[in-house]
mmCIF file of C-alpha atoms in Angstrom:
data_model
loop_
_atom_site.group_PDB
_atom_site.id
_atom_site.type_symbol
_atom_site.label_atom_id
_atom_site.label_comp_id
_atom_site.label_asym_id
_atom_site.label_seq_id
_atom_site.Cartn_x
_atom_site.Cartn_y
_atom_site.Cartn_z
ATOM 1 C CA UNK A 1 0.000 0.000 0.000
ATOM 2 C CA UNK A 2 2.865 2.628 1.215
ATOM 3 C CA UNK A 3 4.991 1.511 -1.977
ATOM 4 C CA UNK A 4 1.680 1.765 -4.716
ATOM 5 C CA UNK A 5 1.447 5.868 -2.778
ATOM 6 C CA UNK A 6 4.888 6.373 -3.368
ATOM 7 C CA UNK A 7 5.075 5.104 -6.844
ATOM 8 C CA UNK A 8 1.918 7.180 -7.828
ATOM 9 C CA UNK A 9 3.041 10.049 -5.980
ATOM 10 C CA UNK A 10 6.534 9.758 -8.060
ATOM 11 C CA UNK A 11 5.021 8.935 -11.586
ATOM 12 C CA UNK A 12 2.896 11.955 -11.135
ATOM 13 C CA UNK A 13 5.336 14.552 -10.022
ATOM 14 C CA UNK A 14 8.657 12.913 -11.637
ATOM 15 C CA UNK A 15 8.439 11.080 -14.849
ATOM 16 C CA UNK A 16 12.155 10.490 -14.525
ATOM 17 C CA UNK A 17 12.817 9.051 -11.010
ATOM 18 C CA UNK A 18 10.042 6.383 -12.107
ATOM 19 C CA UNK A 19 12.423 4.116 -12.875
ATOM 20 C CA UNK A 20 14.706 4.261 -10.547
ATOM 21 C CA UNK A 21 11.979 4.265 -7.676
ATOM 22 C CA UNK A 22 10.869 0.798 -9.184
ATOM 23 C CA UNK A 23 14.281 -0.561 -8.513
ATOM 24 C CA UNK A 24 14.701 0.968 -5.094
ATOM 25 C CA UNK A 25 11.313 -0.813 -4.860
ATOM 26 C CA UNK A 26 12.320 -3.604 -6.052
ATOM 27 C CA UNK A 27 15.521 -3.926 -4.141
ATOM 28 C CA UNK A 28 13.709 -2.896 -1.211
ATOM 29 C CA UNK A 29 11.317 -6.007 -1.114
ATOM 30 C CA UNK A 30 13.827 -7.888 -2.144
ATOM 31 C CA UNK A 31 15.490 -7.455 1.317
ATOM 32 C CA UNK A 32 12.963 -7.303 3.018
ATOM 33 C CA UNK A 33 12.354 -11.117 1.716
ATOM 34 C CA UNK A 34 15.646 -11.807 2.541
ATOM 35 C CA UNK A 35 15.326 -11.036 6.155
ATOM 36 C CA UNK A 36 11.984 -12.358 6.388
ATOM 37 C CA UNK A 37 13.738 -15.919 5.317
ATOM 38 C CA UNK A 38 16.540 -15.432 7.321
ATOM 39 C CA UNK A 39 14.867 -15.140 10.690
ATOM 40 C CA UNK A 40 12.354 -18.041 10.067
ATOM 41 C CA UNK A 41 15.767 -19.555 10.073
ATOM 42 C CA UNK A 42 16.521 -18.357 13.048
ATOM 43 C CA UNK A 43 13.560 -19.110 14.747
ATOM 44 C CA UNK A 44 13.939 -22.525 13.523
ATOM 45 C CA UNK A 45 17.069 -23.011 14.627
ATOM 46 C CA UNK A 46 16.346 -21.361 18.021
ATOM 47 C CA UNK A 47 13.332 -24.120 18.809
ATOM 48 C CA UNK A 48 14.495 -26.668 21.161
ATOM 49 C CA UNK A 49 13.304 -29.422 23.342
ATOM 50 C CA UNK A 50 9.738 -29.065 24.933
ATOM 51 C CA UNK A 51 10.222 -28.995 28.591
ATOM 52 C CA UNK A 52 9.200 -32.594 29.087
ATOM 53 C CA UNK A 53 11.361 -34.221 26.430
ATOM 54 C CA UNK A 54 14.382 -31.838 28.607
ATOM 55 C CA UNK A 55 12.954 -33.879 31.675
ATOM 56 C CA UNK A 56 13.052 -37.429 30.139
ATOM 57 C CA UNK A 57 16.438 -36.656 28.398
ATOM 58 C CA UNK A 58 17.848 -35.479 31.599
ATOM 59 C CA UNK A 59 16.483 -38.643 33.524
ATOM 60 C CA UNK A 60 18.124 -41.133 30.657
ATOM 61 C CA UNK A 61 21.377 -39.487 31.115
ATOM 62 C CA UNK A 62 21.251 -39.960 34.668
ATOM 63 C CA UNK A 63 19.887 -43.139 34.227
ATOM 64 C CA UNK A 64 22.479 -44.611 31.932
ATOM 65 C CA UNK A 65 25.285 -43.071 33.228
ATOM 66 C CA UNK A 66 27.332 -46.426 33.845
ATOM 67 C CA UNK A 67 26.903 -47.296 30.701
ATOM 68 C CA UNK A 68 27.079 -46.147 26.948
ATOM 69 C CA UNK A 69 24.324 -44.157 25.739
ATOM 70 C CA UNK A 70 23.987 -43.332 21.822
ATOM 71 C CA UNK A 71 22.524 -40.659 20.227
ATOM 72 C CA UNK A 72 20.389 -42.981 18.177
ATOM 73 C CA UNK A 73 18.655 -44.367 21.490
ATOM 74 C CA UNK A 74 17.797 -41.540 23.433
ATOM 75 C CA UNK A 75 16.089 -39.898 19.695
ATOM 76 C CA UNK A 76 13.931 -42.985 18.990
ATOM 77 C CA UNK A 77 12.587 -42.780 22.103
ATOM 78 C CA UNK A 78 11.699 -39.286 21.755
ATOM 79 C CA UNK A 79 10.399 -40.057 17.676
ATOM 80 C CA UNK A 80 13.058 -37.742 16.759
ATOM 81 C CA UNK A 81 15.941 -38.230 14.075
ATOM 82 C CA UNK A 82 19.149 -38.044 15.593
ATOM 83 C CA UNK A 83 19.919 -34.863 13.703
ATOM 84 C CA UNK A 84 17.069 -32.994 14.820
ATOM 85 C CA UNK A 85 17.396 -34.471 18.362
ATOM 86 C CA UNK A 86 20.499 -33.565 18.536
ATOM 87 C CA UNK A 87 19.732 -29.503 16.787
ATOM 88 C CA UNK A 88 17.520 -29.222 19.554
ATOM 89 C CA UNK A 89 19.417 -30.390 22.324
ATOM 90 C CA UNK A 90 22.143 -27.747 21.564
ATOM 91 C CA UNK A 91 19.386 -25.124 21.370
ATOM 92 C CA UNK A 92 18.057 -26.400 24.893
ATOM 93 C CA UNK A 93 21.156 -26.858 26.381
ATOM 94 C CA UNK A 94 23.962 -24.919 24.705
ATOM 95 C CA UNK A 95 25.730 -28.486 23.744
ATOM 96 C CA UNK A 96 25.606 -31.402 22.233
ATOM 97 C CA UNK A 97 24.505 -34.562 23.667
ATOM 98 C CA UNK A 98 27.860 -36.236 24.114
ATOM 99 C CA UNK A 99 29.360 -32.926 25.396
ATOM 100 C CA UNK A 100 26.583 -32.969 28.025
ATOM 101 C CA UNK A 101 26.819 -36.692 29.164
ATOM 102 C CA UNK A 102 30.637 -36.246 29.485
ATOM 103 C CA UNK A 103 29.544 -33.276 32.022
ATOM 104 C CA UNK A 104 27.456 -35.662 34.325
ATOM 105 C CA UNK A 105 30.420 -38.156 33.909
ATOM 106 C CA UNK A 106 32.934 -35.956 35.170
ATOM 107 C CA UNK A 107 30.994 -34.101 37.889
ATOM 108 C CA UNK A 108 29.982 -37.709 39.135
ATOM 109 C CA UNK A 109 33.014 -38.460 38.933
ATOM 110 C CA UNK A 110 34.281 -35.514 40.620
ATOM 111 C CA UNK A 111 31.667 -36.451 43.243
ATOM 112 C CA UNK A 112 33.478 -40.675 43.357
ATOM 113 C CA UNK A 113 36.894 -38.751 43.781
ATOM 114 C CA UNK A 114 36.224 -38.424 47.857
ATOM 115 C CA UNK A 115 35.925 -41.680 48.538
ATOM 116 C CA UNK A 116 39.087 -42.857 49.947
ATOM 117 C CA UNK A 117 37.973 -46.588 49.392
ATOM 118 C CA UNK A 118 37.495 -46.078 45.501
ATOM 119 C CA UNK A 119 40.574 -45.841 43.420
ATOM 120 C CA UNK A 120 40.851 -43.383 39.970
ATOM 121 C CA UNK A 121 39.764 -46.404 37.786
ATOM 122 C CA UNK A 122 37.318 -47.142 39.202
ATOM 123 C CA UNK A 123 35.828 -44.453 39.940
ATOM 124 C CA UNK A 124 35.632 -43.999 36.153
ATOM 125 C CA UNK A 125 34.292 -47.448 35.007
ATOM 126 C CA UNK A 126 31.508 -46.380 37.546
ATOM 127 C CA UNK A 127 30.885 -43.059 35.428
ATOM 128 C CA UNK A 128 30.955 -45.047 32.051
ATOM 129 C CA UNK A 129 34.466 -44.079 30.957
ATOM 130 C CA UNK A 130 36.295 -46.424 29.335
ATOM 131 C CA UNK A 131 39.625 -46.525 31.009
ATOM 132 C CA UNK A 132 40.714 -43.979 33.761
ATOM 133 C CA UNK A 133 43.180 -42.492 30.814
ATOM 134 C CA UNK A 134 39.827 -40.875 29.515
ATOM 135 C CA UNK A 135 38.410 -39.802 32.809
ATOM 136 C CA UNK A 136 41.682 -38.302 33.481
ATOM 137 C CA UNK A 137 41.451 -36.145 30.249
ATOM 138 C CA UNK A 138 37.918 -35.054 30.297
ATOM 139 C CA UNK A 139 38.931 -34.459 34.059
ATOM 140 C CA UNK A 140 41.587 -32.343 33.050
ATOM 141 C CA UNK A 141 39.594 -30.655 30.217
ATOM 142 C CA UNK A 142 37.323 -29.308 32.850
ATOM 143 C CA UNK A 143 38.957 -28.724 36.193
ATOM 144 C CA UNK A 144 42.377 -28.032 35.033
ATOM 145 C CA UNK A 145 43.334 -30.645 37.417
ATOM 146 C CA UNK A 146 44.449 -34.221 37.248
ATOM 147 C CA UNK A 147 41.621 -36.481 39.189
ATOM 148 C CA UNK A 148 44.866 -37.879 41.261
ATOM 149 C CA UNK A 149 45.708 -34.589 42.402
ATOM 150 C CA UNK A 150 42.469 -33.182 43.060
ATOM 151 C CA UNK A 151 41.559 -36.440 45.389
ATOM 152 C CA UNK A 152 45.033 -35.374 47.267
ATOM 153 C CA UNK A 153 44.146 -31.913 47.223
ATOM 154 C CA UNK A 154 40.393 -33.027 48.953
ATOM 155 C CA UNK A 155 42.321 -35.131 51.623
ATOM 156 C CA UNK A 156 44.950 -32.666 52.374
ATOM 157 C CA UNK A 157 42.050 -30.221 53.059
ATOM 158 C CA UNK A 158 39.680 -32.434 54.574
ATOM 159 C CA UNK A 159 37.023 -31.150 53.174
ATOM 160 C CA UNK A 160 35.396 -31.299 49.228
ATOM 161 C CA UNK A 161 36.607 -28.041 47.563
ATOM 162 C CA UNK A 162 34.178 -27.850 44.476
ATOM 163 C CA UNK A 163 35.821 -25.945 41.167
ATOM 164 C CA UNK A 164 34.889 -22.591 40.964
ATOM 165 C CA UNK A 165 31.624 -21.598 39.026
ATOM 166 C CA UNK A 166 31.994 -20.960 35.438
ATOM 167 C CA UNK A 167 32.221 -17.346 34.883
ATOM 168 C CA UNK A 168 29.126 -17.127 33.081
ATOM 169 C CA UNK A 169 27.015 -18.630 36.597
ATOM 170 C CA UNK A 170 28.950 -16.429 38.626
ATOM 171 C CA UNK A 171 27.561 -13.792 40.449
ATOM 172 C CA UNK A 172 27.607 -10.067 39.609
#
């Protein structure tokens, strides 16, 4: 409606500018069709899990935490591919499925690591690791601390000294 005013208002005033007003007009929708595409993208993309597949994913991870846990398994049982499962776990959750069950693993295992009666390994069979080589990197990878010396570093203090916060959960 605006552009058919303008147009009319221009073909009646400048005979001229007609023609370059219908490619300003042109080039105008054609943006705006651009951008109308790109953020149905965007909303697409943004869409994650409902709030009760979140809940069921949530309680199979910390269900099957001993043991391995595929992609493929936890999307049939939420009659999702295992592409779009997994696109809308990283919207939900900021990362991807294997990222997030290697989280539990190591906080669990974390959580095994002060028990004096539990050695390193396994403590990470127990977290479904497959050797305590790969706790001890993923350990690493998060903490910035060997699981060995973190378990001395709980027993010299006597006490379970949690990692600090990520920055973005820390206060302001």
């Amino acid at each position: 409606a605006v552009s058919r005013a303008l147009r009319i208002e221009f073909y009646a005033q400048r005979a001229k500018t007609a023609s370059m007003f219908d490619a300003l007009t042109d080039a105008l929708l054609f943006e705006l069709a651009r951008m109308y595409e790109n953020a149905k993208r965007t909303m697409a993309r943004a869409r994650g899990l409902s709030a009760q597949q979140e809940a069921s994913v949530v309680s199979w991870f910390a269900s099957a935490l001993e043991g391995p846990v595929s992609v493929r398994s936890v999307s049939d049982a939420l009659a999702l591919s295992p592409a779009v499962f997994t696109k809308r776990f990283r919207a939900s959750f900021g990362v991807t499925p294997s990222e997030y069950l290697a989280a539990i693993r190591v906080n669990r295992a974390r959580d095994l690591l002060t028990q004096a009666d539990l050695e390193i390994a396994d403590s990470a069979y127990a977290c479904g690791f497959s050797s305590q080589a790969h706790l001890t990197t993923r350990f690493s990878q998060a903490y910035g601390i060997s699981p060995g010396r973190y378990r001395s570093a709980v027993r010299d203090q006597g006490s379970v000294s949690r990692p600090p916060a990520p920055r973005s959960q820390r206060p302001k």
